[in-house]
PDB file of C-alpha atoms and ligand atoms in Angstrom:
ATOM      1  CA  MET A   1      -8.765  -9.438  -0.460  1.00 86.00           C
ATOM      2  CA  VAL A   2      -9.481  -5.901   0.105  1.00 88.00           C
ATOM      3  CA  LYS A   3      -9.665  -3.478  -2.910  1.00 92.00           C
ATOM      4  CA  ILE A   4      -9.595  -0.028  -2.566  1.00 92.00           C
ATOM      5  CA  PRO A   5      -9.538   2.434  -5.071  1.00 93.00           C
ATOM      6  CA  LYS A   6      -6.782   4.640  -6.388  1.00 92.00           C
ATOM      7  CA  GLU A   7      -8.623   7.887  -6.379  1.00 93.00           C
ATOM      8  CA  GLN A   8     -10.340   8.797  -3.098  1.00 92.00           C
ATOM      9  CA  ASN A   9     -12.504  11.555  -1.653  1.00 94.00           C
ATOM     10  CA  ARG A  10     -10.361  12.599   1.945  1.00 92.00           C
ATOM     11  CA  TYR A  11     -10.216  15.384   4.136  1.00 93.00           C
ATOM     12  CA  CYS A  12      -6.858  17.358   3.526  1.00 92.00           C
ATOM     13  CA  SER A  13      -5.993  19.648   6.610  1.00 90.00           C
ATOM     14  CA  ASP A  14      -3.788  21.965   4.592  1.00 90.00           C
ATOM     15  CA  CYS A  15      -6.709  22.805   2.399  1.00 90.00           C
ATOM     16  CA  ASP A  16      -9.507  22.640   4.872  1.00 93.00           C
ATOM     17  CA  THR A  17     -11.423  20.374   2.627  1.00 94.00           C
ATOM     18  CA  TYR A  18     -12.396  17.505   1.281  1.00 95.00           C
ATOM     19  CA  THR A  19     -10.190  16.952  -2.282  1.00 94.00           C
ATOM     20  CA  GLU A  20      -9.151  13.930  -4.464  1.00 95.00           C
ATOM     21  CA  HIS A  21      -6.383  12.043  -3.018  1.00 94.00           C
ATOM     22  CA  THR A  22      -4.289   9.364  -4.850  1.00 95.00           C
ATOM     23  CA  VAL A  23      -3.349   6.552  -2.573  1.00 93.00           C
ATOM     24  CA  LYS A  24       0.200   4.635  -2.917  1.00 91.00           C
ATOM     25  CA  GLU A  25       1.670   1.735  -1.101  1.00 89.00           C
ATOM     26  CA  THR A  26       4.906   2.376   0.114  1.00 85.00           C
ATOM     27  CA  THR A  27       6.091  -1.105   0.899  1.00 74.00           C
ATOM     28  CA  ASN A  28      10.015  -0.518   0.615  1.00 62.00           C
ATOM     29  CA  ALA A  29      10.147   1.844   3.455  1.00 62.00           C
ATOM     30  CA  ARG A  30      13.262   0.983   5.402  1.00 72.00           C
ATOM     31  CA  ALA A  31      12.678   0.109   9.114  1.00 75.00           C
ATOM     32  CA  SER A  32      15.440   0.927  11.666  1.00 81.00           C
ATOM     33  CA  PRO A  33      17.530  -1.773  12.870  1.00 82.00           C
ATOM     34  CA  PHE A  34      17.823  -0.303  15.998  1.00 87.00           C
ATOM     35  CA  LYS A  35      14.570  -0.977  17.370  1.00 87.00           C
ATOM     36  CA  LYS A  36      14.431  -3.285  20.539  1.00 90.00           C
ATOM     37  CA  LYS A  37      13.033  -5.963  19.158  1.00 83.00           C
ATOM     38  CA  ASP A  38      15.640  -6.348  16.279  1.00 84.00           C
ATOM     39  CA  ARG A  39      18.240  -6.069  18.714  1.00 87.00           C
ATOM     40  CA  LYS A  40      16.905  -8.797  20.895  1.00 81.00           C
ATOM     41  CA  ARG A  41      16.752 -10.724  17.692  1.00 78.00           C
ATOM     42  CA  GLU A  42      20.624 -10.070  16.874  1.00 81.00           C
ATOM     43  CA  ARG A  43      21.592 -10.949  20.613  1.00 80.00           C
ATOM     44  CA  LYS A  44      19.623 -14.214  20.143  1.00 75.00           C
ATOM     45  CA  ILE A  45      21.030 -15.155  16.760  1.00 75.00           C
ATOM     46  CA  ASN A  46      24.571 -14.598  17.838  1.00 76.00           C
ATOM     47  CA  LYS A  47      24.026 -16.648  21.069  1.00 76.00           C
ATOM     48  CA  GLY A  48      22.912 -19.271  19.187  1.00 66.00           C
ATOM     49  CA  TYR A  49      20.439 -20.498  21.571  1.00 63.00           C
ATOM     50  CA  GLY A  50      18.039 -23.332  20.110  1.00 62.00           C
ATOM     51  CA  GLY A  51      15.537 -22.488  17.712  1.00 61.00           C
ATOM     52  CA  PHE A  52      14.573 -19.084  18.615  1.00 60.00           C
ATOM     53  CA  PRO A  53      14.279 -16.826  15.618  1.00 63.00           C
ATOM     54  CA  TYR A  54      11.625 -18.760  14.321  1.00 60.00           C
ATOM     55  CA  GLU A  55      11.888 -18.205  10.547  1.00 57.00           C
ATOM     56  CA  ASP A  56       8.767 -20.884   9.687  1.00 59.00           C
ATOM     57  CA  PRO A  57       5.686 -18.422  10.715  1.00 60.00           C
ATOM     58  CA  ALA A  58       3.824 -21.528  11.621  1.00 60.00           C
ATOM     59  CA  HIS A  59       5.864 -21.846  14.563  1.00 62.00           C
ATOM     60  CA  ARG A  60       5.649 -18.373  15.763  1.00 63.00           C
ATOM     61  CA  SER A  61       2.800 -18.926  17.806  1.00 63.00           C
ATOM     62  CA  ARG A  62       1.984 -22.313  19.132  1.00 63.00           C
ATOM     63  CA  GLY A  63      -1.834 -23.499  19.190  1.00 65.00           C
ATOM     64  CA  ARG A  64      -3.098 -20.222  18.345  1.00 67.00           C
ATOM     65  CA  LYS A  65      -4.218 -18.983  14.846  1.00 69.00           C
ATOM     66  CA  ASN A  66      -1.278 -17.434  13.209  1.00 65.00           C
ATOM     67  CA  PRO A  67      -1.184 -14.020  11.876  1.00 69.00           C
ATOM     68  CA  ILE A  68      -1.261 -13.608   8.511  1.00 76.00           C
ATOM     69  CA  SER A  69      -2.556 -10.045   7.909  1.00 79.00           C
ATOM     70  CA  GLU A  70      -0.100  -6.923   8.634  1.00 82.00           C
ATOM     71  CA  LYS A  71      -1.053  -3.473   8.834  1.00 85.00           C
ATOM     72  CA  LYS A  72      -0.256  -2.020   5.763  1.00 87.00           C
ATOM     73  CA  ASP A  73       1.592   1.483   4.952  1.00 88.00           C
ATOM     74  CA  LEU A  74      -0.666   3.557   2.928  1.00 91.00           C
ATOM     75  CA  CYS A  75       0.545   6.921   1.631  1.00 92.00           C
ATOM     76  CA  TYR A  76      -2.218   9.806   0.772  1.00 94.00           C
ATOM     77  CA  THR A  77      -1.198  12.649  -1.495  1.00 95.00           C
ATOM     78  CA  CYS A  78      -3.713  15.546  -2.090  1.00 95.00           C
ATOM     79  CA  LYS A  79      -4.144  16.530  -5.791  1.00 93.00           C
ATOM     80  CA  ASP A  80      -4.489  20.101  -4.857  1.00 92.00           C
ATOM     81  CA  CYS A  81      -1.674  20.978  -2.589  1.00 92.00           C
ATOM     82  CA  GLY A  82       0.479  18.000  -2.995  1.00 91.00           C
ATOM     83  CA  THR A  83       0.706  17.163   0.614  1.00 93.00           C
ATOM     84  CA  ALA A  84       1.342  13.569   1.382  1.00 93.00           C
ATOM     85  CA  TYR A  85       0.583  11.980   4.605  1.00 91.00           C
ATOM     86  CA  LYS A  86      -0.065   8.601   6.415  1.00 91.00           C
ATOM     87  CA  PRO A  87      -3.377   8.101   8.527  1.00 90.00           C
ATOM     88  CA  GLN A  88      -3.107   7.017  11.866  1.00 90.00           C
ATOM     89  CA  ASN A  89      -5.196   4.096  11.352  1.00 90.00           C
ATOM     90  CA  GLN A  90      -4.001   1.951   8.823  1.00 89.00           C
ATOM     91  CA  ILE A  91      -5.870  -0.722   7.030  1.00 88.00           C
ATOM     92  CA  ARG A  92      -4.693  -4.186   8.635  1.00 88.00           C
ATOM     93  CA  THR A  93      -5.301  -6.963   5.906  1.00 88.00           C
ATOM     94  CA  ALA A  94      -3.443 -10.140   4.439  1.00 86.00           C
ATOM     95  CA  LYS A  95      -4.056  -8.967   0.710  1.00 88.00           C
ATOM     96  CA  LEU A  96      -4.375  -5.379  -0.663  1.00 89.00           C
ATOM     97  CA  GLU A  97      -5.300  -4.387  -3.994  1.00 90.00           C
ATOM     98  CA  ILE A  98      -5.295  -0.839  -5.430  1.00 89.00           C
ATOM     99  CA  GLU A  99      -7.820  -0.404  -8.240  1.00 88.00           C
ATOM    100  CA  ARG A 100      -7.272   1.993 -10.857  1.00 80.00           C
TER     101      ARG A 100
HETATM  102 ZN1   ZN B   1      -4.558  19.637   0.241  1.00 57.28          ZN
END
């Protein structure tokens, strides 16, 4: 469990200073359905090969540790100018909690 404060002092490139930012998790960001992995998955499903699209995450990686964590999609908004941006290096964790 990773807890991050809702209001953070971060660098804003528009204001060129450190200002207060609000954090928001954008979970419902719609992913493009035309990525290569999605097209491959669709093809395999239509073809009907064995048990390829492993719905159970426990079967995804045999013998290795299963990845539970994922990169979170955090969006930072500057309080002064209102510019919203996403950092290049997002947090990778299984559980995320934004504290008030
Ligand atoms: Zn700003």
